[in-house]
CSV table of C-alpha atoms in Angstrom, one decimal:
chain,number,residue,atom,x,y,z
A,1417,UNK,CA,0.0,0.0,0.0
A,1418,UNK,CA,1.2,3.5,-0.8
A,1419,UNK,CA,2.0,5.3,2.5
A,1420,UNK,CA,3.1,8.6,1.0
A,1421,UNK,CA,1.2,11.6,2.4
A,1422,UNK,CA,-0.3,13.9,-0.2
A,1423,UNK,CA,1.1,17.4,-0.2
A,1424,UNK,CA,-0.6,19.8,2.2
A,1425,UNK,CA,-1.8,17.1,4.6
A,1426,UNK,CA,-0.3,16.4,8.0
A,1427,UNK,CA,-0.2,13.1,10.0
A,1428,UNK,CA,-2.8,13.6,12.7
A,1429,UNK,CA,-2.7,10.4,14.7
A,1430,UNK,CA,-2.3,6.7,14.8
A,1431,UNK,CA,-4.9,4.5,16.4
A,1432,UNK,CA,-5.1,0.8,17.3
A,1433,UNK,CA,-8.7,-0.1,16.7
A,1434,UNK,CA,-8.7,-3.8,17.5
A,1435,UNK,CA,-6.8,-5.7,14.7
A,1436,UNK,CA,-6.4,-2.4,12.8
A,1437,UNK,CA,-3.6,0.1,12.7
A,1438,UNK,CA,-5.3,3.3,11.6
A,1439,UNK,CA,-3.3,6.2,10.4
A,1440,UNK,CA,-5.1,9.5,10.1
A,1441,UNK,CA,-3.8,12.3,7.9
A,1442,UNK,CA,-5.5,15.7,7.6
A,1443,UNK,CA,-4.7,19.4,7.5
A,1444,UNK,CA,-8.0,20.4,9.1
A,1445,UNK,CA,-8.0,20.9,12.8
A,1446,UNK,CA,-11.8,20.3,13.0
A,1447,UNK,CA,-11.5,17.0,11.2
A,1448,UNK,CA,-8.5,15.9,13.2
A,1449,UNK,CA,-10.4,16.6,16.4
A,1450,UNK,CA,-13.5,14.8,15.4
A,1451,UNK,CA,-11.9,11.8,13.7
A,1452,UNK,CA,-9.3,11.3,16.5
A,1453,UNK,CA,-12.0,11.5,19.1
A,1454,UNK,CA,-14.0,8.7,17.4
A,1455,UNK,CA,-11.0,6.4,16.6
A,1456,UNK,CA,-9.6,6.8,20.1
A,1457,UNK,CA,-12.8,5.3,21.6
A,1458,UNK,CA,-11.3,1.9,20.7
A,1459,UNK,CA,-8.8,1.9,23.5
A,1460,UNK,CA,-7.6,-1.7,23.5
A,1461,UNK,CA,-4.3,-2.5,21.7
A,1462,UNK,CA,-4.3,-5.9,20.1
A,1463,UNK,CA,-1.0,-7.7,19.6
A,1464,UNK,CA,0.5,-7.4,16.2
A,1465,UNK,CA,0.3,-8.0,13.3
A,1466,UNK,CA,-2.3,-5.3,12.7
A,1467,UNK,CA,-4.0,-4.5,9.4
A,1468,UNK,CA,-3.0,-1.0,8.0
A,1469,UNK,CA,-5.8,1.4,7.3
A,1470,UNK,CA,-4.8,4.9,6.0
A,1471,UNK,CA,-7.4,7.6,6.2
A,1472,UNK,CA,-6.8,10.9,4.4
A,1473,UNK,CA,-9.4,13.5,5.3
A,1474,UNK,CA,-9.9,16.9,3.7
A,1475,UNK,CA,-12.4,19.7,3.4
A,1476,UNK,CA,-14.1,20.4,0.1
A,1477,UNK,CA,-16.5,23.1,-1.2
A,1478,UNK,CA,-18.9,20.9,-3.2
A,1479,UNK,CA,-20.6,17.8,-1.6
A,1480,UNK,CA,-20.0,14.5,-3.3
A,1481,UNK,CA,-22.7,13.2,-5.6
A,1482,UNK,CA,-24.9,10.8,-3.6
A,1483,UNK,CA,-24.2,7.1,-3.6
A,1484,UNK,CA,-27.0,4.7,-4.5
A,1485,UNK,CA,-26.8,2.5,-1.5
A,1486,UNK,CA,-26.4,-0.7,-3.4
A,1487,UNK,CA,-23.9,-2.1,-0.9
A,1488,UNK,CA,-25.4,-0.7,2.3
A,1489,UNK,CA,-28.1,1.7,3.3
A,1490,UNK,CA,-27.9,3.5,6.7
A,1491,UNK,CA,-30.1,6.2,8.0
A,1492,UNK,CA,-27.7,9.0,7.1
A,1493,UNK,CA,-25.2,7.2,4.8
A,1494,UNK,CA,-25.4,5.2,1.6
A,1495,UNK,CA,-22.6,3.0,0.3
A,1496,UNK,CA,-21.8,1.5,-3.1
A,1497,UNK,CA,-19.3,-1.1,-4.3
A,1498,UNK,CA,-16.8,0.2,-6.8
A,1499,UNK,CA,-14.3,-1.6,-9.0
A,1500,UNK,CA,-11.5,-0.7,-6.5
A,1501,UNK,CA,-13.4,-0.8,-3.2
A,1502,UNK,CA,-16.2,1.3,-1.8
A,1503,UNK,CA,-17.8,4.7,-2.1
A,1504,UNK,CA,-20.0,6.3,0.6
A,1505,UNK,CA,-21.8,9.6,1.0
A,1506,UNK,CA,-23.8,11.0,3.8
A,1507,UNK,CA,-27.0,13.1,3.6
A,1508,UNK,CA,-25.2,16.3,4.6
A,1509,UNK,CA,-22.4,16.2,2.2
A,1510,UNK,CA,-19.5,14.0,3.4
A,1511,UNK,CA,-18.1,11.5,1.1
A,1512,UNK,CA,-15.5,8.7,1.2
A,1513,UNK,CA,-13.7,6.6,-1.4
A,1514,UNK,CA,-12.0,3.3,-0.3
A,1515,UNK,CA,-9.4,1.5,-2.2
A,1516,UNK,CA,-8.8,-2.1,-1.2
A,1517,UNK,CA,-5.2,-3.3,-1.1
A,1518,UNK,CA,-4.0,-6.8,-0.4
A,1519,UNK,CA,-2.5,-5.5,2.8
A,1520,UNK,CA,-5.0,-2.9,4.0
A,1521,UNK,CA,-7.3,-0.1,2.9
A,1522,UNK,CA,-6.8,3.4,1.8
A,1523,UNK,CA,-9.7,5.9,2.5
A,1524,UNK,CA,-10.1,9.4,1.1
A,1525,UNK,CA,-12.7,11.4,3.0
A,1526,UNK,CA,-14.0,14.6,1.6
A,1527,UNK,CA,-16.1,16.7,4.0
A,1528,UNK,CA,-18.1,19.7,2.8
A,1529,UNK,CA,-17.0,22.9,4.5
A,1530,UNK,CA,-20.7,23.5,5.3
A,1531,UNK,CA,-20.7,20.5,7.7
A,1532,UNK,CA,-17.9,22.1,9.7
A,1533,UNK,CA,-19.7,25.5,9.6
A,1534,UNK,CA,-23.0,24.0,10.7
A,1535,UNK,CA,-21.4,21.8,13.4
A,1536,UNK,CA,-22.6,18.6,11.8
A,1537,UNK,CA,-19.5,16.6,12.1
A,1538,UNK,CA,-21.3,13.8,14.0
A,1539,UNK,CA,-22.3,12.5,10.6
A,1540,UNK,CA,-18.7,11.5,10.1
A,1541,UNK,CA,-19.2,8.8,12.8
A,1542,UNK,CA,-21.2,6.9,10.2
A,1543,UNK,CA,-18.3,7.0,7.7
A,1544,UNK,CA,-15.8,6.0,10.4
A,1545,UNK,CA,-18.0,3.1,11.4
A,1546,UNK,CA,-17.8,2.0,7.8
A,1547,UNK,CA,-14.0,2.5,7.7
A,1548,UNK,CA,-13.6,0.3,10.8
A,1549,UNK,CA,-16.2,-2.4,10.0
A,1550,UNK,CA,-14.7,-2.8,6.5
A,1551,UNK,CA,-11.2,-3.3,8.0
A,1552,UNK,CA,-12.4,-5.7,10.6
A,1553,UNK,CA,-14.2,-7.8,8.1
A,1554,UNK,CA,-11.2,-7.9,5.8
A,1555,UNK,CA,-9.2,-9.3,8.7
A,1556,UNK,CA,-11.7,-12.1,9.2
A,1557,UNK,CA,-13.7,-10.6,12.0
A,1558,UNK,CA,-17.5,-10.0,12.0
A,1559,UNK,CA,-18.7,-7.0,13.9
A,1560,UNK,CA,-21.6,-7.8,16.2
A,1561,UNK,CA,-23.8,-5.3,18.0
A,1562,UNK,CA,-24.0,-7.2,21.3
A,1563,UNK,CA,-22.7,-7.3,24.8
A,1564,UNK,CA,-20.7,-10.2,26.3
A,1565,UNK,CA,-19.6,-11.2,29.8
A,1566,UNK,CA,-17.3,-14.0,31.0
A,1567,UNK,CA,-16.8,-15.8,34.3
A,1568,UNK,CA,-14.8,-19.0,34.9
A,1569,UNK,CA,-14.6,-19.8,31.2
A,1570,UNK,CA,-18.3,-19.4,30.7
A,1571,UNK,CA,-19.3,-16.6,28.2
A,1572,UNK,CA,-22.7,-15.2,27.6
A,1573,UNK,CA,-23.8,-12.8,24.8
A,1574,UNK,CA,-26.6,-10.4,25.2
A,1575,UNK,CA,-28.5,-9.1,22.2
A,1576,UNK,CA,-31.0,-6.2,22.3
A,1577,UNK,CA,-31.8,-3.2,20.1
A,1578,UNK,CA,-30.2,0.1,21.0
A,1579,UNK,CA,-31.6,1.2,24.4
A,1580,UNK,CA,-32.7,-2.4,25.1
A,1581,UNK,CA,-30.7,-2.7,28.3
A,1582,UNK,CA,-27.5,-4.4,27.3
A,1583,UNK,CA,-25.3,-2.1,29.3
A,1584,UNK,CA,-27.4,-2.2,32.4
A,1585,UNK,CA,-27.5,-6.0,32.4
A,1586,UNK,CA,-23.8,-6.2,31.7
A,1587,UNK,CA,-23.1,-3.8,34.6
A,1588,UNK,CA,-25.4,-5.8,36.9
A,1589,UNK,CA,-23.4,-9.0,36.2
A,1590,UNK,CA,-20.0,-7.3,36.5
A,1591,UNK,CA,-21.1,-6.5,40.1
A,1592,UNK,CA,-21.5,-10.3,40.6
A,1593,UNK,CA,-18.0,-11.2,39.5
A,1594,UNK,CA,-18.4,-11.4,35.7
A,1595,UNK,CA,-15.9,-9.7,33.4
A,1596,UNK,CA,-17.0,-7.6,30.5
A,1597,UNK,CA,-15.8,-7.9,26.9
A,1598,UNK,CA,-18.1,-5.2,25.7
A,1599,UNK,CA,-21.5,-3.7,26.3
A,1600,UNK,CA,-22.3,-2.9,22.7
A,1601,UNK,CA,-19.6,-3.7,20.2
A,1602,UNK,CA,-17.8,-7.0,19.7
A,1603,UNK,CA,-15.9,-8.8,17.1
A,1604,UNK,CA,-16.7,-12.4,16.3
A,1605,UNK,CA,-14.9,-15.1,14.4
A,1606,UNK,CA,-14.6,-18.9,14.2
A,1607,UNK,CA,-11.4,-20.3,15.5
A,1608,UNK,CA,-10.8,-24.0,15.0
A,1609,UNK,CA,-14.5,-24.1,14.0
A,1610,UNK,CA,-15.6,-22.7,17.4
A,1611,UNK,CA,-16.9,-19.2,17.9
A,1612,UNK,CA,-14.8,-16.6,19.7
A,1613,UNK,CA,-15.7,-13.1,20.6
A,1614,UNK,CA,-13.1,-10.3,21.1
A,1615,UNK,CA,-13.3,-7.0,22.9
A,1616,UNK,CA,-12.8,-3.7,21.1
A,1617,UNK,CA,-13.2,-1.2,24.0
A,1618,UNK,CA,-13.6,-1.4,27.7
A,1619,UNK,CA,-15.9,1.5,28.2
A,1620,UNK,CA,-19.6,1.5,29.1
A,1621,UNK,CA,-22.1,3.9,27.6
A,1622,UNK,CA,-24.1,4.6,30.8
A,1623,UNK,CA,-27.2,6.6,31.2
A,1624,UNK,CA,-27.0,8.9,34.2
A,1625,UNK,CA,-30.0,7.2,35.7
A,1626,UNK,CA,-27.9,4.0,36.0
A,1627,UNK,CA,-26.9,5.5,39.4
A,1628,UNK,CA,-30.3,4.6,40.7
A,1629,UNK,CA,-29.4,0.9,40.4
A,1630,UNK,CA,-25.6,1.0,40.8
A,1631,UNK,CA,-24.6,3.9,43.2
A,1632,UNK,CA,-20.9,3.3,42.7
A,1633,UNK,CA,-21.0,4.8,39.1
A,1634,UNK,CA,-21.5,8.2,40.8
A,1635,UNK,CA,-22.8,11.3,39.2
A,1636,UNK,CA,-22.5,11.0,35.5
A,1637,UNK,CA,-24.3,14.2,34.6
A,1638,UNK,CA,-21.1,16.2,34.6
A,1639,UNK,CA,-19.4,14.0,32.0
A,1640,UNK,CA,-19.8,14.9,28.3
A,1641,UNK,CA,-22.4,13.0,26.3
A,1642,UNK,CA,-21.2,10.1,24.2
A,1643,UNK,CA,-22.8,11.6,21.1
A,1644,UNK,CA,-25.5,14.1,20.3
A,1645,UNK,CA,-27.9,11.3,19.6
A,1646,UNK,CA,-28.0,10.0,23.2
A,1647,UNK,CA,-28.0,10.9,26.9
A,1648,UNK,CA,-25.5,8.3,27.6
A,1649,UNK,CA,-22.0,9.0,29.0
A,1650,UNK,CA,-18.8,7.1,28.2
A,1651,UNK,CA,-17.2,5.6,31.3
A,1652,UNK,CA,-14.2,3.3,31.6
A,1653,UNK,CA,-15.1,0.0,33.2
A,1654,UNK,CA,-11.9,-0.2,35.2
A,1655,UNK,CA,-12.5,3.2,36.7
A,1656,UNK,CA,-15.5,1.8,38.5
A,1657,UNK,CA,-15.1,-2.0,38.6
A,1658,UNK,CA,-11.3,-2.6,38.7
A,1659,UNK,CA,-10.2,-5.7,36.9
A,1660,UNK,CA,-13.6,-6.5,35.6
A,1661,UNK,CA,-12.6,-6.8,31.9
A,1662,UNK,CA,-11.8,-9.6,29.6
A,1663,UNK,CA,-10.3,-9.6,26.1
A,1664,UNK,CA,-11.5,-12.9,24.4
A,1665,UNK,CA,-13.9,-15.7,25.2
A,1666,UNK,CA,-15.8,-18.5,23.6
A,1667,UNK,CA,-19.6,-17.8,23.9
A,1668,UNK,CA,-21.9,-20.7,25.0
A,1669,UNK,CA,-25.1,-18.9,25.7
A,1670,UNK,CA,-27.0,-16.1,23.9
A,1671,UNK,CA,-29.7,-14.1,25.7
A,1672,UNK,CA,-32.2,-12.1,23.7
A,1673,UNK,CA,-32.9,-9.3,26.1
A,1674,UNK,CA,-36.2,-7.5,26.0
A,1675,UNK,CA,-37.2,-4.6,28.3
A,1676,UNK,CA,-41.0,-4.5,28.7
A,1677,UNK,CA,-43.3,-2.3,30.7
A,1678,UNK,CA,-45.9,-5.1,30.3
A,1679,UNK,CA,-44.4,-7.6,32.7
A,1680,UNK,CA,-44.3,-7.3,36.5
A,1681,UNK,CA,-41.7,-10.0,37.1
A,1682,UNK,CA,-38.7,-10.9,34.9
A,1683,UNK,CA,-39.3,-13.9,32.7
A,1684,UNK,CA,-36.7,-16.3,31.5
A,1685,UNK,CA,-37.6,-18.7,28.7
A,1686,UNK,CA,-35.7,-21.0,26.4
A,1687,UNK,CA,-35.0,-19.7,22.9
A,1688,UNK,CA,-35.3,-22.1,20.0
A,1689,UNK,CA,-32.3,-22.6,17.6
A,1690,UNK,CA,-34.0,-20.7,14.8
A,1691,UNK,CA,-34.7,-17.9,17.1
A,1692,UNK,CA,-31.0,-17.8,18.2
A,1693,UNK,CA,-30.0,-17.6,14.6
A,1694,UNK,CA,-32.5,-14.8,13.9
A,1695,UNK,CA,-31.4,-12.9,17.0
A,1696,UNK,CA,-27.8,-12.9,16.1
A,1697,UNK,CA,-28.4,-12.1,12.4
A,1698,UNK,CA,-30.5,-9.1,13.5
A,1699,UNK,CA,-27.5,-7.7,15.4
A,1700,UNK,CA,-25.1,-8.1,12.5
A,1701,UNK,CA,-24.8,-5.8,9.5
A,1702,UNK,CA,-24.7,-7.8,6.3
A,1703,UNK,CA,-23.9,-5.7,3.2
A,1704,UNK,CA,-25.5,-6.6,-0.1
A,1705,UNK,CA,-22.4,-8.1,-1.6
A,1706,UNK,CA,-22.0,-11.8,-1.8
A,1707,UNK,CA,-18.2,-11.8,-1.2
A,1708,UNK,CA,-18.6,-9.8,1.9
A,1709,UNK,CA,-21.9,-11.4,3.0
A,1710,UNK,CA,-20.9,-15.0,2.8
A,1711,UNK,CA,-18.2,-15.1,5.5
A,1712,UNK,CA,-20.5,-13.1,7.8
A,1713,UNK,CA,-23.3,-15.5,7.3
A,1714,UNK,CA,-20.9,-18.4,7.9
A,1715,UNK,CA,-19.6,-16.9,11.2
A,1716,UNK,CA,-23.0,-16.0,12.5
A,1717,UNK,CA,-24.8,-19.2,11.5
A,1718,UNK,CA,-22.1,-21.5,12.9
A,1719,UNK,CA,-21.9,-19.4,16.1
A,1720,UNK,CA,-25.7,-19.6,16.5
A,1721,UNK,CA,-25.7,-23.3,16.0
A,1722,UNK,CA,-23.4,-23.7,19.0
A,1723,UNK,CA,-25.2,-21.3,21.4
A,1724,UNK,CA,-27.9,-22.2,23.8
A,1725,UNK,CA,-30.6,-19.5,23.7
A,1726,UNK,CA,-32.6,-17.8,26.4
A,1727,UNK,CA,-35.2,-15.0,26.2
A,1728,UNK,CA,-35.1,-12.6,29.1
A,1729,UNK,CA,-37.9,-10.2,29.5
A,1730,UNK,CA,-37.4,-7.6,32.3
A,1731,UNK,CA,-39.6,-4.8,33.6
A,1732,UNK,CA,-38.1,-1.4,33.5
A,1733,UNK,CA,-36.7,-1.7,37.0
A,1734,UNK,CA,-36.1,-5.4,36.8
A,1735,UNK,CA,-32.5,-5.3,37.8
A,1736,UNK,CA,-33.6,-4.4,41.3
A,1737,UNK,CA,-35.7,-7.5,41.7
A,1738,UNK,CA,-34.4,-9.9,44.3
A,1739,UNK,CA,-33.3,-13.2,42.8
A,1740,UNK,CA,-33.4,-12.2,39.1
A,1741,UNK,CA,-29.7,-12.4,38.5
A,1742,UNK,CA,-29.4,-15.6,40.5
A,1743,UNK,CA,-32.1,-17.2,38.4
A,1744,UNK,CA,-30.4,-16.0,35.3
A,1745,UNK,CA,-27.1,-17.4,36.3
A,1746,UNK,CA,-28.8,-20.7,37.0
A,1747,UNK,CA,-30.3,-20.6,33.6
A,1748,UNK,CA,-26.8,-20.0,32.0
A,1749,UNK,CA,-25.6,-23.2,33.5
A,1750,UNK,CA,-28.5,-25.5,32.7
B,955,UNK,CA,-47.7,-29.0,-7.4
B,956,UNK,CA,-45.7,-27.0,-9.9
B,957,UNK,CA,-48.3,-25.2,-12.0
B,958,UNK,CA,-46.8,-21.9,-13.0
B,959,UNK,CA,-43.5,-23.1,-14.5
B,960,UNK,CA,-42.8,-26.2,-16.6
B,961,UNK,CA,-41.0,-28.8,-14.5
B,962,UNK,CA,-38.3,-29.2,-17.1
B,963,UNK,CA,-37.1,-25.5,-17.1
B,964,UNK,CA,-33.6,-25.1,-15.8
B,965,UNK,CA,-32.9,-22.8,-12.9
B,966,UNK,CA,-29.8,-21.6,-11.1
B,967,UNK,CA,-29.3,-19.7,-7.9
B,968,UNK,CA,-29.4,-15.9,-8.2
B,969,UNK,CA,-26.0,-14.4,-7.7
B,970,UNK,CA,-27.1,-12.4,-4.7
B,971,UNK,CA,-28.3,-15.4,-2.7
B,972,UNK,CA,-25.6,-16.7,-0.4
B,973,UNK,CA,-25.5,-19.9,1.7
B,974,UNK,CA,-23.6,-21.4,4.5
B,975,UNK,CA,-23.6,-25.1,5.3
B,976,UNK,CA,-24.3,-26.4,8.8
B,977,UNK,CA,-24.2,-29.9,10.3
B,978,UNK,CA,-27.9,-30.3,10.0
B,979,UNK,CA,-28.5,-28.4,6.8
B,980,UNK,CA,-27.9,-24.9,5.5
B,981,UNK,CA,-28.9,-21.3,5.8
B,982,UNK,CA,-29.7,-19.2,2.7
B,983,UNK,CA,-29.8,-15.4,2.7
B,984,UNK,CA,-31.3,-13.4,-0.1
B,985,UNK,CA,-29.3,-10.2,-0.1
B,986,UNK,CA,-32.0,-8.4,-2.1
B,987,UNK,CA,-35.1,-9.2,-0.1
B,988,UNK,CA,-33.1,-9.8,3.2
B,989,UNK,CA,-35.1,-12.9,3.9
B,990,UNK,CA,-33.3,-15.9,5.2
B,991,UNK,CA,-34.1,-19.5,5.0
B,992,UNK,CA,-33.3,-22.7,6.9
B,993,UNK,CA,-33.0,-25.9,5.0
B,994,UNK,CA,-32.6,-29.4,6.5
B,995,UNK,CA,-29.8,-31.6,5.2
B,996,UNK,CA,-31.9,-33.2,2.4
B,997,UNK,CA,-33.3,-29.8,1.5
B,998,UNK,CA,-29.8,-28.5,1.1
B,999,UNK,CA,-28.8,-31.5,-1.0
B,1000,UNK,CA,-31.6,-30.6,-3.4
B,1001,UNK,CA,-31.0,-26.9,-3.3
B,1002,UNK,CA,-27.3,-27.5,-4.1
B,1003,UNK,CA,-28.4,-28.9,-7.5
B,1004,UNK,CA,-29.4,-25.4,-8.4
B,1005,UNK,CA,-25.9,-24.1,-8.0
B,1006,UNK,CA,-24.9,-25.8,-11.2
B,1007,UNK,CA,-28.5,-25.6,-12.6
B,1008,UNK,CA,-31.3,-28.0,-12.6
B,1009,UNK,CA,-35.1,-28.3,-13.2
B,1010,UNK,CA,-37.7,-29.5,-10.7
B,1011,UNK,CA,-37.9,-32.7,-12.7
B,1012,UNK,CA,-34.2,-33.1,-12.7
B,1013,UNK,CA,-34.1,-32.5,-9.0
B,1014,UNK,CA,-36.7,-35.2,-8.5
B,1015,UNK,CA,-34.8,-37.7,-10.6
B,1016,UNK,CA,-31.7,-37.0,-8.5
B,1017,UNK,CA,-33.7,-37.6,-5.3
B,1018,UNK,CA,-34.8,-41.0,-6.6
B,1019,UNK,CA,-31.2,-41.9,-6.8
B,1020,UNK,CA,-30.7,-40.7,-3.2
B,1021,UNK,CA,-33.3,-43.1,-1.8
B,1022,UNK,CA,-36.5,-41.1,-1.9
B,1023,UNK,CA,-39.8,-42.7,-2.8
B,1024,UNK,CA,-43.0,-41.5,-4.6
B,1025,UNK,CA,-44.3,-40.5,-1.2
B,1026,UNK,CA,-41.6,-37.7,-1.0
B,1027,UNK,CA,-42.4,-36.3,-4.4
B,1028,UNK,CA,-44.8,-33.6,-3.1
B,1029,UNK,CA,-42.2,-32.4,-0.6
B,1030,UNK,CA,-39.5,-32.2,-3.2
B,1031,UNK,CA,-41.8,-30.3,-5.5
B,1032,UNK,CA,-42.8,-28.0,-2.7
B,1033,UNK,CA,-39.1,-27.2,-2.0
B,1034,UNK,CA,-38.4,-26.5,-5.7
B,1035,UNK,CA,-41.6,-24.4,-5.8
B,1036,UNK,CA,-40.4,-22.3,-2.9
B,1037,UNK,CA,-37.0,-21.8,-4.5
B,1038,UNK,CA,-38.6,-20.7,-7.7
B,1039,UNK,CA,-41.5,-18.8,-6.2
B,1040,UNK,CA,-39.3,-16.9,-3.8
B,1041,UNK,CA,-37.0,-16.1,-6.7
B,1042,UNK,CA,-34.0,-17.6,-4.9
B,1043,UNK,CA,-33.3,-19.2,-8.3
B,1044,UNK,CA,-33.7,-17.8,-11.7
B,1045,UNK,CA,-34.1,-19.3,-15.2
B,1046,UNK,CA,-30.7,-20.4,-16.4
B,1047,UNK,CA,-29.2,-19.0,-19.5
B,1048,UNK,CA,-29.4,-21.1,-22.7
B,1049,UNK,CA,-26.9,-24.0,-22.7
B,1050,UNK,CA,-26.6,-24.1,-18.9
B,1051,UNK,CA,-28.5,-27.4,-18.6
B,1052,UNK,CA,-25.5,-29.3,-19.9
B,1053,UNK,CA,-23.7,-28.5,-16.6
B,1054,UNK,CA,-26.4,-30.2,-14.5
B,1055,UNK,CA,-25.2,-33.8,-14.7
B,1056,UNK,CA,-21.6,-32.9,-14.2
B,1057,UNK,CA,-22.2,-30.5,-11.3
B,1058,UNK,CA,-24.5,-32.5,-9.2
B,1059,UNK,CA,-23.0,-36.0,-9.0
B,1060,UNK,CA,-21.4,-35.9,-5.6
B,1061,UNK,CA,-24.1,-33.8,-3.8
B,1062,UNK,CA,-25.6,-36.4,-1.6
B,1063,UNK,CA,-22.3,-37.2,0.1
B,1064,UNK,CA,-23.7,-40.4,1.6
B,1065,UNK,CA,-26.3,-38.6,3.8
B,1066,UNK,CA,-29.4,-40.5,4.7
B,1067,UNK,CA,-32.6,-39.4,3.0
B,1068,UNK,CA,-35.2,-37.6,5.0
B,1069,UNK,CA,-38.2,-35.4,3.8
B,1070,UNK,CA,-36.7,-32.1,2.6
B,1071,UNK,CA,-37.7,-28.9,4.3
B,1072,UNK,CA,-37.2,-25.2,3.8
B,1073,UNK,CA,-38.4,-22.5,6.2
B,1074,UNK,CA,-38.4,-18.8,5.5
B,1075,UNK,CA,-38.0,-16.5,8.4
B,1076,UNK,CA,-41.2,-14.6,9.1
B,1077,UNK,CA,-39.7,-11.2,8.8
B,1078,UNK,CA,-36.8,-10.1,6.7
B,1079,UNK,CA,-33.6,-8.6,8.1
B,1080,UNK,CA,-33.5,-4.8,8.1
B,1081,UNK,CA,-32.9,-3.1,4.7
B,1082,UNK,CA,-32.1,0.3,6.1
B,1083,UNK,CA,-30.1,0.4,9.3
B,1084,UNK,CA,-28.8,2.9,11.9
B,1085,UNK,CA,-25.1,2.6,11.1
B,1086,UNK,CA,-22.5,0.4,9.6
B,1087,UNK,CA,-22.2,-1.2,13.1
B,1088,UNK,CA,-25.7,-1.2,14.4
B,1089,UNK,CA,-28.5,-2.8,12.5
B,1090,UNK,CA,-30.8,-3.3,15.5
B,1091,UNK,CA,-33.4,-0.7,14.9
B,1092,UNK,CA,-35.0,-0.8,11.5
B,1093,UNK,CA,-35.5,2.6,9.8
B,1094,UNK,CA,-38.2,3.6,7.4
B,1095,UNK,CA,-37.2,2.6,3.9
């Protein structure tokens, strides 16, 4: 891969995002601040070798022509496959071209000056998610939107939509001696035919109201918001629960977590194998490209086939119910 | 029964349908519709015939060689009908039929015959998602 920095751009930072070695180059202070902030969320340094990803970011006057979304359609970003890699655009005028190399990726981000002027740089988070997930997939890992905890070699994954209680459940179990791999973002692959999940960051996205259940988190209101889209604050797990983190584990149980105001008592039920597969597929982004989709489907389907499934429905304040977590731990071991 | 399409028409899998093989069958995912399907082992044996290209009648003849009986015919036809009706397979280009015999010889792999099944998941996966990492809340398409 060509590592030469185009004229006028300055190296702005280097980030170890899981198995990736991301090098950011830009001459814009605004872009450097925003992009560095997002990349540096991934605070775990994996052992080498790491997959090189070069990101060149610059400002432009004219927004990129919109992509069609043939590869991926997100709420604020559409992505197409190109002969050399990928092309993405966001609704407010950021664009990115990716060139695949055998030994990494090269990304060229162009951000309309109007985004900086209007303070809409949050939209770049979508593009950076694409940068990272693309690199992770090309190193054989499947990104999964799920939480995972481990204790004594037993690993449990929790799947729920955004706001569905993954972080709260994870924190509740950490207080009982479980170690967290992640509360929201994990990488999954098959090693020797068996599923393995890996941690990307050891931070929790905690809502300030979490203090009602777990007083030790303290007053979170004074911390900056994780993003403009949420009330949650980013908190390092080890700052609150020292030593309560793990890097890799082999999952054995999947819990489909559902927070419901319609139940008075928490309910734990078995989840059928087809439901386990569906739950895991619904937490995994699968682009509409057969070469990209096939290994994702393989990793997810083989993982689902090896997981025992549970459905946990909890009332809003369910974590306070005496005995819930003991019942749940019993169900893990059955 | 196959009523809409002649049983001898040759079909192949669409290029944007991907599969993964499991111990007890396979999972198919249609990248266009985002529906996914679970097939048992015999269902996958039959579906594999469409990788090289086959007809419903050709699939049935192959099943006879794998130990099926007349009693299984309706299930085999139903599976083929699902593959065709759901547009997981499409009509093969002219001349593709010649590949059928060569492509399907080793498909059974010694597996015991059971009634083939294919089940489509009730709801498709999300087509429009929150972000490149988070597909969990479907957005309006």
